[in-house]
Amino acid sequence: MKKNLFSLFLFLLLITNAIGQKKHTFEIKDGNFILDGKNIQIHSGEMHYARIPKEYWRHRFQMMKAMGLNAVATYVFWNYHETAPGVWDFKTGNRNIAEYIKTAQEEGLYVILRPGPYVCAEWEFGGYPWFLQKVPGMVIRGNNPQYLAATKAYFTALYGQVKNLLVTNGGPIIMVQGENEFGSYVAQRKDISVEEHKKYSAAVFQQLKDVGFNVPFFTSDGSWLFAEGALPGALPTANGEDNVDKLKEVVNKFNGGKGPYMVAEFYPGWLDHWAEPFPKVSAENVAKQTKKYLDAGISFNYYMVHGGTNFGFTSGANYDGKHDIQPDLTSYDYDAPISEAGWATEKYNAIRELLKTPKTPAIPAKNNVISIPEIKLTKAVSLESLKDKIKPVNDEKPLTFEELNQGHGYVWYSKKFKQPISGKLELNGLRDYAIVYVNGEKVAELNSYYKKYECTIDVPFNATLDIIVENMGRINYGAKIINSTKGIISPVIINGETITGDWNMYPLPMDKMPNLADAKSNAKAGEPTLYQGTFSLSKKGDTFLDMRDWGKGIVFINGINIGRYWSVGPQQTLYVPGCWLKEGANEIVIFEQKNDKLQTSVKSIETPILEDLQPEKGEAK
């Protein structure tokens, strides 16, 4: 009898779930977005699963829903899932994109999927796996068989994860983007014919359809770039276009004289680089533009509605005429309506006032926030102690990260000189940041941001030259994305002589928290150092590590790399999600590259510091 009752209960539960998960229809027809047979206006916000702890996904979706949105857009980061050639990870950490999409559906949001393969997004290498650069004959984002075979494998793997989540299969995914801002790339790569560019974009678009994506497609570009970026069969949308008349005019031109009209990237904030001011966009201006779109029936997607954090080594980099690299901050706060830690801002409230209806839910409670007055650092271990346990790679010349089969982190280059040499050291192939030592004494700091590639050096008889190089993130936007190798990528020159022969290279990927259990404190000021400490908590909560008294490096909390810090600012704190802390004992490891003085403690505070610019602290010496 009990067994029969249990079977009946399961049957009723399945029926209830089936009724609750009503299958929807979505199409682009007669100049409109049509959901379940009715015209709709899309009010979407961009939010990326990889930049938010999995434990907080639901809270952030609830924040979006309470702001009045009906959809979420997300890029898919190819390199976040193909962790090694042919090795796919859609489960660990924040990588379960299917769960992310299902959670959005449970919270009443539709999903706009942006699979790239190129995504930009201020993300490492624009989303490309670093090892693509090692494939003979491959040119990324180009019409060549090696690259197209890789994109096909990526799309196939992704489709396997999300096929049941397409609106055509009862899921929340209503639209998929073909390529990304491709018109911009055509404008940047005039060395390639437009015809060849279009062969490529058509090929990857066809791949999306071939693997099974069967929902409406769209493209996104600046309104002046549609001729190069639009794809037949995909709705063109205009990024950053605030002029409604211009938007309608250009969409009509490339979409058969009709809409629907959408701004796929409406910027309520902007991206941030180290050593540069934190850009701000006023709540008043964002609200005013939002109302303009609402009144004109324009659909939109806030990029970003919630930025989150570039944990680990996931941040990318840009460049300009003054800087060979402009590395992106660890924080991806973006001055977005929902702050990095998930808080409602003045901008959030202004938008909510415009979008809310009687059915709009209340704003969720803020996650608990704590401060830790002092975390004592009980070990200070010279990086050399770790380096000495690594078997070096020896070569006639310095090898790049890629030649060393290393994607991220650091490489220690070392050479013993049997004869003295002095003069100008030239590291024109430095990518991106180096500290130079002679016999353990710091000589100079060189880096690509300040275009500082040389210094005076004096190497005595029987001395050792050490150059510790950091990859600060591969280029994510622009023509130079195809030149994204890291480390020392051209000859080392001293006093006009190319230094060859017997270079030792020690890979330090820092992909896991260094194990210092058996290490002894032996650090000295001026040497790169690993600090370790433990702290105990009676209550968990979000917090912000205060790094204002530090130089440059990375921080691990309970084994998780929470990102880079650099004294130049404007970011001076690192966000620590409370869900990654523990009641009881917690462990912290800090790798401090500059280590101008020995540290004994670090603290956390309850509010972030993202606008404290100290560029003079990064000037290479």
XYZ file of C-alpha atoms in Angstrom:
621
model
C 0.000 0.000 0.000
C 2.795 2.412 0.961
C 4.594 1.566 -2.277
C 1.450 2.357 -4.334
C 0.936 5.659 -2.517
C 4.576 6.604 -3.137
C 4.218 5.765 -6.850
C 1.045 7.895 -7.046
C 2.878 10.762 -5.308
C 5.744 10.607 -7.837
C 3.270 10.518 -10.728
C 1.414 13.581 -9.424
C 4.741 15.378 -8.865
C 5.805 14.736 -12.468
C 2.430 15.931 -13.765
C 2.683 19.092 -11.647
C 6.203 19.804 -12.950
C 5.094 19.223 -16.523
C 2.208 21.670 -16.122
C 4.511 24.194 -14.387
C 7.017 24.052 -17.232
C 4.755 25.260 -19.998
C 6.355 25.106 -23.426
C 6.691 28.545 -24.977
C 7.089 29.684 -28.562
C 9.283 32.534 -29.730
C 9.813 33.965 -33.197
C 10.830 37.092 -35.048
C 7.999 37.869 -37.426
C 6.415 40.867 -39.128
C 8.907 43.220 -37.528
C 8.278 42.035 -33.973
C 9.511 39.712 -31.259
C 6.607 37.321 -30.684
C 6.344 35.210 -27.537
C 3.465 32.760 -27.337
C 1.734 34.592 -30.168
C 2.005 38.054 -28.582
C 4.338 40.952 -29.355
C 6.877 41.584 -26.603
C 9.581 44.087 -25.817
C 12.769 42.475 -24.506
C 14.167 44.088 -21.351
C 17.362 42.128 -20.809
C 20.504 42.382 -18.742
C 23.920 40.881 -19.462
C 25.346 38.716 -16.695
C 28.074 36.079 -17.020
C 28.008 32.792 -15.122
C 31.818 32.581 -14.942
C 32.083 35.892 -13.083
C 29.714 34.991 -10.246
C 30.034 32.168 -7.687
C 27.579 29.431 -8.563
C 26.096 29.748 -5.082
C 25.035 33.331 -5.908
C 23.518 32.787 -9.357
C 19.958 32.602 -8.071
C 20.323 35.738 -5.947
C 21.606 37.707 -8.927
C 18.740 36.486 -11.128
C 16.310 37.552 -8.418
C 17.962 40.974 -8.380
C 17.437 41.235 -12.150
C 13.822 40.166 -11.901
C 13.215 42.725 -9.140
C 14.696 45.424 -11.385
C 11.970 44.665 -13.903
C 13.851 42.617 -16.497
C 12.413 39.694 -18.433
C 15.596 38.205 -19.906
C 19.269 37.604 -19.226
C 21.997 37.555 -21.868
C 25.269 35.728 -21.414
C 28.392 35.120 -23.400
C 29.778 31.605 -23.414
C 33.527 31.504 -22.748
C 35.086 28.809 -24.916
C 38.362 28.816 -22.970
C 36.487 28.363 -19.693
C 35.202 25.015 -20.926
C 37.933 23.593 -23.171
C 40.582 23.490 -20.475
C 43.090 21.534 -22.581
C 42.921 20.407 -26.217
C 39.832 18.213 -26.495
C 39.191 18.291 -22.725
C 35.811 19.807 -21.843
C 34.541 20.919 -18.453
C 30.912 21.946 -18.043
C 30.561 20.876 -14.418
C 33.217 22.141 -11.990
C 33.128 25.481 -10.192
C 31.069 28.045 -12.070
C 31.190 26.134 -15.373
C 27.783 24.444 -15.312
C 26.153 26.647 -17.913
C 23.139 24.355 -18.201
C 22.392 24.829 -14.503
C 22.845 28.584 -14.892
C 20.277 28.675 -17.693
C 17.850 26.413 -15.822
C 18.112 28.662 -12.768
C 17.304 31.694 -14.926
C 14.204 29.888 -16.186
C 13.143 29.006 -12.641
C 13.383 32.688 -11.746
C 11.174 33.695 -14.670
C 13.830 34.969 -17.092
C 14.315 34.133 -20.748
C 17.882 33.648 -21.990
C 19.819 35.182 -24.877
C 22.889 33.064 -25.645
C 26.046 34.607 -27.110
C 28.415 31.717 -27.926
C 30.963 33.655 -29.986
C 33.267 31.852 -30.723
C 34.907 35.229 -30.099
C 33.301 37.175 -27.244
C 35.604 40.104 -26.292
C 33.995 40.770 -22.867
C 37.253 41.990 -21.295
C 37.905 38.264 -20.901
C 41.257 36.509 -21.364
C 42.026 36.200 -25.105
C 38.451 37.182 -25.973
C 37.322 33.700 -24.965
C 39.766 31.719 -27.097
C 41.733 28.842 -25.550
C 45.376 29.938 -25.363
C 46.609 26.688 -26.924
C 44.939 27.428 -30.270
C 48.076 29.447 -30.993
C 50.065 26.202 -30.971
C 48.054 24.569 -33.780
C 50.069 24.637 -37.050
C 48.399 26.746 -39.716
C 45.659 28.087 -37.469
C 44.691 31.749 -37.623
C 42.004 32.615 -35.103
C 38.871 34.318 -36.353
C 39.849 33.482 -39.904
C 38.652 31.355 -42.797
C 41.080 28.457 -42.414
C 40.287 24.749 -41.914
C 42.231 24.381 -38.653
C 40.282 27.164 -36.972
C 36.918 26.115 -38.377
C 37.485 22.548 -37.168
C 38.094 23.928 -33.666
C 34.975 26.134 -33.703
C 32.866 23.203 -34.918
C 34.110 21.080 -32.005
C 33.307 23.903 -29.578
C 29.801 24.498 -30.926
C 29.130 20.748 -30.864
C 30.216 20.467 -27.232
C 28.160 23.501 -26.239
C 25.052 22.306 -28.062
C 25.253 19.032 -26.164
C 24.897 21.013 -22.945
C 22.113 23.396 -23.926
C 20.014 21.670 -26.604
C 17.225 20.814 -24.161
C 17.211 24.434 -22.988
C 16.323 25.971 -26.361
C 12.814 27.445 -26.464
C 12.025 24.973 -29.251
C 12.620 22.178 -26.728
C 10.792 23.779 -23.815
C 13.711 25.772 -22.473
C 14.252 29.511 -21.920
C 16.824 30.233 -24.699
C 14.945 32.455 -27.147
C 17.805 33.800 -29.299
C 21.402 32.918 -30.209
C 24.000 35.351 -31.528
C 26.023 34.647 -34.650
C 29.700 35.641 -34.136
C 30.202 38.867 -32.142
C 30.867 42.452 -33.191
C 32.325 41.106 -36.405
C 31.943 44.382 -38.258
C 34.462 45.881 -35.824
C 36.984 43.167 -36.648
C 36.548 43.690 -40.393
C 37.279 47.390 -39.852
C 40.373 46.534 -37.778
C 41.724 43.905 -40.213
C 41.826 45.711 -43.520
C 44.704 43.434 -44.533
C 42.036 40.781 -45.160
C 39.487 41.289 -47.941
C 35.862 41.842 -46.959
C 34.976 38.866 -49.150
C 37.271 36.593 -47.135
C 35.953 37.987 -43.856
C 32.398 37.246 -44.957
C 33.281 33.688 -45.944
C 34.461 33.182 -42.387
C 31.436 34.720 -40.654
C 29.083 32.771 -42.914
C 30.950 29.552 -42.131
C 30.687 29.858 -38.341
C 27.034 30.914 -38.630
C 26.352 27.802 -40.691
C 28.124 25.701 -38.051
C 25.738 26.976 -35.369
C 22.803 25.859 -37.490
C 24.418 22.561 -38.483
C 25.058 21.438 -34.901
C 21.384 22.001 -34.087
C 20.708 25.537 -32.857
C 17.229 26.256 -34.245
C 16.028 29.417 -32.514
C 16.113 32.947 -33.979
C 19.595 34.350 -34.559
C 20.921 37.888 -34.284
C 24.141 39.845 -34.779
C 25.397 42.852 -32.839
C 27.628 45.666 -34.066
C 27.988 49.403 -34.044
C 25.278 50.843 -36.305
C 27.902 52.018 -38.828
C 29.356 48.491 -39.169
C 26.316 46.491 -40.293
C 27.532 46.173 -43.899
C 30.436 44.037 -42.716
C 28.911 42.420 -39.621
C 25.335 41.540 -40.574
C 24.481 37.959 -41.574
C 21.622 36.952 -43.884
C 19.003 35.229 -41.753
C 20.005 36.939 -38.516
C 18.414 40.049 -37.001
C 20.936 42.921 -36.899
C 21.071 44.748 -33.552
C 23.015 47.926 -32.804
C 25.412 48.128 -29.856
C 25.516 51.423 -27.983
C 23.124 53.195 -30.345
C 21.226 55.839 -28.371
C 19.627 57.530 -31.402
C 16.298 55.775 -31.980
C 15.832 57.143 -35.494
C 19.329 56.037 -36.525
C 18.703 52.603 -35.031
C 15.515 52.110 -37.005
C 17.072 53.433 -40.185
C 20.048 51.092 -40.136
C 18.059 48.006 -39.063
C 15.529 48.673 -41.818
C 18.342 48.894 -44.352
C 19.704 45.466 -43.466
C 16.494 43.706 -42.392
C 14.059 44.087 -45.245
C 12.675 47.458 -44.212
C 11.372 46.352 -40.822
C 12.284 45.602 -37.200
C 12.188 44.514 -34.529
C 14.641 47.066 -33.149
C 17.057 46.159 -30.410
C 20.184 47.511 -28.764
C 22.000 44.308 -27.800
C 24.557 46.240 -25.746
C 23.180 49.268 -23.886
C 26.048 50.509 -21.702
C 25.027 51.671 -18.210
C 28.709 51.639 -17.241
C 32.068 50.952 -18.864
C 35.139 48.734 -18.681
C 38.153 49.458 -16.466
C 41.938 49.118 -16.811
C 44.709 49.103 -14.246
C 46.460 52.471 -13.857
C 43.549 54.358 -15.438
C 40.548 56.208 -13.981
C 37.411 54.245 -13.149
C 34.786 55.402 -15.712
C 31.363 56.393 -14.414
C 27.977 56.737 -16.101
C 25.314 58.662 -14.178
C 22.074 57.062 -13.032
C 20.212 60.019 -14.510
C 21.610 59.437 -18.011
C 20.929 55.693 -17.899
C 17.340 56.252 -16.758
C 16.794 58.910 -19.435
C 18.058 56.598 -22.198
C 16.031 53.679 -20.857
C 12.849 55.766 -21.011
C 13.691 56.779 -24.576
C 13.861 53.107 -25.588
C 10.693 52.227 -23.683
C 8.707 55.026 -25.306
C 9.904 54.045 -28.785
C 9.260 50.306 -28.317
C 12.957 49.464 -28.549
C 14.182 46.232 -26.960
C 17.482 46.393 -25.105
C 20.096 44.483 -23.149
C 22.059 46.291 -20.430
C 25.746 45.457 -20.828
C 26.414 44.871 -17.974
C 23.485 44.706 -15.573
C 25.830 42.916 -13.160
C 29.494 42.543 -13.993
C 30.881 40.377 -11.223
C 34.564 39.506 -10.966
C 37.424 38.293 -13.160
C 38.523 35.589 -10.754
C 41.883 33.888 -11.228
C 43.595 34.662 -14.527
C 40.399 35.303 -16.523
C 40.763 39.047 -17.143
C 41.821 40.151 -20.611
C 43.525 43.255 -21.928
C 43.243 46.026 -24.483
C 45.882 48.349 -25.979
C 46.187 51.824 -27.452
C 48.821 54.123 -28.913
C 50.347 54.899 -25.519
C 50.241 51.398 -24.052
C 51.128 48.051 -25.605
C 48.793 46.452 -23.100
C 45.977 47.822 -20.948
C 45.196 44.949 -18.588
C 41.626 44.768 -17.323
C 40.900 44.947 -13.603
C 40.069 41.920 -11.496
C 36.816 43.639 -10.565
C 34.280 43.674 -13.372
C 31.976 45.970 -11.415
C 31.515 47.986 -14.638
C 29.643 50.686 -12.700
C 26.674 48.404 -13.411
C 23.223 48.743 -11.806
C 23.977 45.695 -9.638
C 27.408 46.114 -8.035
C 30.220 43.566 -8.065
C 28.999 42.132 -4.743
C 25.371 42.037 -5.868
C 24.126 45.260 -4.255
C 21.382 47.505 -5.599
C 22.792 50.894 -6.618
C 21.245 54.289 -7.286
C 21.256 53.289 -10.958
C 19.411 50.059 -10.133
C 16.690 51.933 -8.275
C 16.266 54.472 -11.075
C 15.799 51.718 -13.662
C 13.472 49.756 -11.391
C 11.194 52.784 -11.107
C 10.819 52.791 -14.888
C 10.411 49.047 -15.428
C 8.480 47.759 -12.435
C 4.875 46.607 -12.671
C 2.460 45.379 -9.997
C 3.952 41.890 -10.546
C 7.584 42.971 -10.054
C 8.962 41.231 -6.948
C 10.595 43.001 -4.027
C 14.350 43.548 -4.044
C 16.090 40.556 -2.420
C 17.984 41.085 0.817
C 21.675 41.875 0.487
C 24.043 39.026 1.329
C 25.723 39.272 4.718
C 28.874 41.442 4.749
C 31.714 41.140 7.257
C 35.117 42.665 7.946
C 38.171 40.863 9.281
C 40.316 43.345 11.254
C 43.533 41.327 11.029
C 44.679 38.165 9.305
C 48.126 37.266 10.599
C 50.571 35.947 8.032
C 52.643 33.305 9.760
C 54.844 32.258 6.845
C 56.847 34.309 4.359
C 58.502 32.001 1.825
C 60.792 33.134 -0.981
C 59.462 32.207 -4.426
C 62.913 30.792 -5.055
C 62.063 27.969 -2.646
C 59.300 26.854 -5.014
C 61.394 27.473 -8.097
C 64.203 25.272 -6.796
C 61.818 22.293 -6.671
C 60.935 22.646 -10.350
C 62.911 20.915 -13.077
C 63.796 23.695 -15.517
C 63.340 23.656 -19.265
C 66.696 24.437 -20.904
C 67.089 26.054 -24.288
C 69.396 28.222 -26.328
C 66.958 31.115 -26.047
C 64.097 32.168 -23.785
C 60.900 30.326 -24.698
C 57.395 31.765 -24.662
C 54.667 30.558 -22.309
C 53.105 28.757 -25.260
C 56.369 27.000 -26.173
C 56.549 25.903 -22.542
C 52.963 24.592 -22.859
C 51.807 27.033 -20.195
C 48.769 29.260 -20.474
C 48.865 31.585 -17.489
C 50.768 32.713 -14.429
C 54.512 33.301 -14.379
C 57.787 32.022 -15.816
C 61.156 32.450 -14.119
C 63.904 32.887 -16.738
C 67.455 32.360 -15.500
C 70.929 32.459 -17.027
C 74.386 32.077 -15.502
C 77.100 34.319 -16.957
C 80.692 33.078 -16.985
C 81.977 36.411 -18.195
C 80.956 39.907 -17.039
C 78.721 42.084 -19.206
C 77.174 45.497 -18.652
C 75.216 48.101 -20.540
C 71.638 48.405 -21.696
C 69.334 45.412 -21.187
C 66.662 45.335 -23.886
C 63.550 43.185 -23.450
C 61.564 44.403 -26.448
C 59.688 41.097 -26.544
C 58.433 41.300 -22.965
C 54.834 40.197 -22.510
C 53.854 41.636 -20.031
C 55.520 42.429 -16.713
C 58.995 41.543 -15.448
C 61.201 42.040 -12.433
C 64.896 41.745 -13.194
C 67.476 40.501 -10.673
C 71.249 40.103 -10.724
C 72.529 37.702 -8.065
C 69.225 38.059 -6.225
C 69.272 41.857 -6.116
C 66.413 43.674 -7.816
C 67.647 45.740 -10.763
C 64.469 46.932 -12.482
C 60.749 46.488 -13.099
C 59.781 46.440 -16.765
C 56.324 46.224 -18.286
C 54.279 46.614 -21.447
C 51.754 49.060 -19.992
C 54.355 51.791 -19.537
C 56.316 50.620 -22.616
C 59.323 50.205 -20.379
C 61.443 47.565 -22.078
C 64.994 48.460 -21.121
C 67.240 49.293 -18.200
C 70.923 49.607 -17.371
C 72.439 46.407 -16.055
C 75.784 45.267 -14.676
C 76.330 41.506 -14.602
C 79.657 40.620 -12.933
C 81.761 37.507 -13.477
C 80.046 34.244 -12.473
C 76.680 36.003 -11.823
C 73.090 34.931 -12.425
C 70.515 36.993 -14.277
C 66.902 36.213 -13.292
C 63.846 37.633 -15.057
C 60.461 36.757 -13.563
C 57.717 37.394 -16.121
C 53.961 37.661 -15.551
C 51.252 37.170 -18.163
C 48.775 39.954 -17.332
C 46.032 38.704 -19.665
C 45.858 38.226 -23.409
C 44.396 40.859 -25.727
C 40.599 40.554 -25.975
C 39.770 43.189 -28.606
C 41.328 44.528 -31.787
C 43.638 43.436 -34.568
C 46.459 42.510 -32.178
C 44.437 39.656 -30.725
C 46.178 37.379 -33.230
C 49.535 38.213 -31.579
C 48.883 36.996 -28.057
C 51.895 34.925 -27.086
C 53.296 35.589 -23.620
C 56.603 35.623 -21.775
C 59.799 36.708 -23.537
C 58.945 36.472 -27.221
C 62.088 37.994 -28.798
C 65.839 37.926 -28.027
C 67.279 39.284 -24.794
C 69.898 41.904 -25.659
C 72.603 43.353 -23.387
C 74.969 46.054 -24.659
C 73.906 45.232 -28.218
C 74.663 41.515 -27.852
C 71.978 38.833 -28.190
C 72.220 36.606 -25.140
C 71.943 32.972 -26.186
C 72.840 29.610 -24.736
C 71.869 27.761 -21.580
C 68.694 29.580 -20.577
C 66.772 27.846 -17.797
C 63.032 28.377 -17.555
C 60.927 27.475 -14.523
C 57.147 27.340 -15.172
C 55.077 28.813 -12.339
C 51.484 28.584 -13.617
C 49.965 29.193 -10.147
C 46.917 27.247 -11.349
C 46.582 25.844 -7.835
C 47.238 27.400 -4.461
C 50.934 26.765 -3.659
C 51.459 24.162 -0.951
C 53.619 25.743 1.735
C 53.061 23.067 4.390
C 56.719 21.998 4.506
C 58.199 25.385 3.595
C 60.069 27.523 6.083
C 59.981 31.295 6.339
C 63.042 32.607 4.519
C 61.828 35.662 2.598
C 63.699 38.927 2.291
C 62.470 42.335 1.251
C 62.891 42.865 -2.483
C 62.421 39.183 -3.337
C 59.140 37.757 -4.679
C 57.448 36.095 -1.724
C 54.593 33.773 -0.834
C 52.758 34.632 2.381
C 50.515 32.211 4.221
C 48.086 32.705 7.063
C 44.963 31.267 8.636
C 41.957 32.975 10.141
C 38.876 31.759 11.934
C 35.311 32.955 11.379
C 32.248 32.489 13.554
C 30.011 33.793 10.759
C 30.503 33.871 6.996
C 29.878 36.879 4.781
C 31.112 38.744 1.721
C 34.158 40.911 2.335
C 36.862 42.895 0.550
C 40.575 42.302 1.107
C 42.363 45.609 1.580
C 45.516 45.496 -0.585
C 46.485 49.180 -0.333
C 49.695 48.359 1.499
C 50.822 45.772 -1.046
C 52.590 45.913 -4.414
C 51.535 43.441 -7.078
C 50.382 39.853 -7.055
C 47.537 37.394 -6.596
C 45.561 36.041 -3.643
C 44.229 32.556 -2.899
C 41.459 32.012 -0.352
C 40.756 28.388 0.609
C 42.419 27.248 -2.590
C 40.579 29.657 -4.924
C 42.480 32.330 -6.852
C 40.346 35.419 -6.278
C 42.398 37.527 -8.692
C 45.184 40.022 -9.238
C 45.943 43.177 -7.284
C 48.282 46.029 -8.269
C 49.128 49.134 -6.259
C 48.506 51.420 -9.264
C 44.746 51.072 -8.723
C 42.095 52.216 -9.246
C 41.081 48.904 -7.658
C 42.603 48.562 -4.196
C 40.429 45.767 -2.770
C 39.648 42.205 -3.826
C 36.121 40.859 -3.513
C 35.877 37.685 -1.423
C 32.482 35.956 -1.760
C 31.222 34.729 1.585
C 30.175 31.430 0.028
C 33.883 30.620 -0.464
C 34.651 31.189 3.226
C 34.094 28.711 6.039
C 32.853 28.925 9.579
C 35.979 27.963 11.485
C 39.433 27.800 9.902
C 40.229 29.497 6.575
C 43.519 29.705 4.682
C 45.013 32.563 2.708
C 48.075 32.547 0.433
C 49.333 35.771 -1.164
C 51.958 35.845 -3.895
C 53.607 39.266 -3.712
C 55.882 39.913 -6.707
C 57.462 43.248 -5.756
C 57.702 42.666 -1.991
C 59.388 45.976 -1.276
C 58.866 45.281 2.412
C 58.038 42.202 4.467
C 54.386 41.941 5.413
C 52.974 40.484 8.615
C 49.212 40.819 8.181
C 46.345 41.771 5.894
C 42.814 42.906 6.706
C 39.440 43.060 5.037
C 36.846 45.824 4.969
C 33.107 46.000 4.266
C 33.132 48.264 1.209
C 35.151 48.033 -2.017
C 37.754 50.583 -3.115
C 37.572 50.848 -6.913
C 38.421 54.501 -7.556
C 41.777 55.047 -5.836
C 44.198 55.667 -8.685
C 47.937 55.611 -7.854
C 49.632 55.273 -11.289
C 53.005 56.451 -9.999
C 53.221 53.217 -7.998
C 53.506 51.295 -11.248
C 56.146 53.351 -13.027
C 58.959 50.964 -13.883
C 62.166 51.732 -12.006
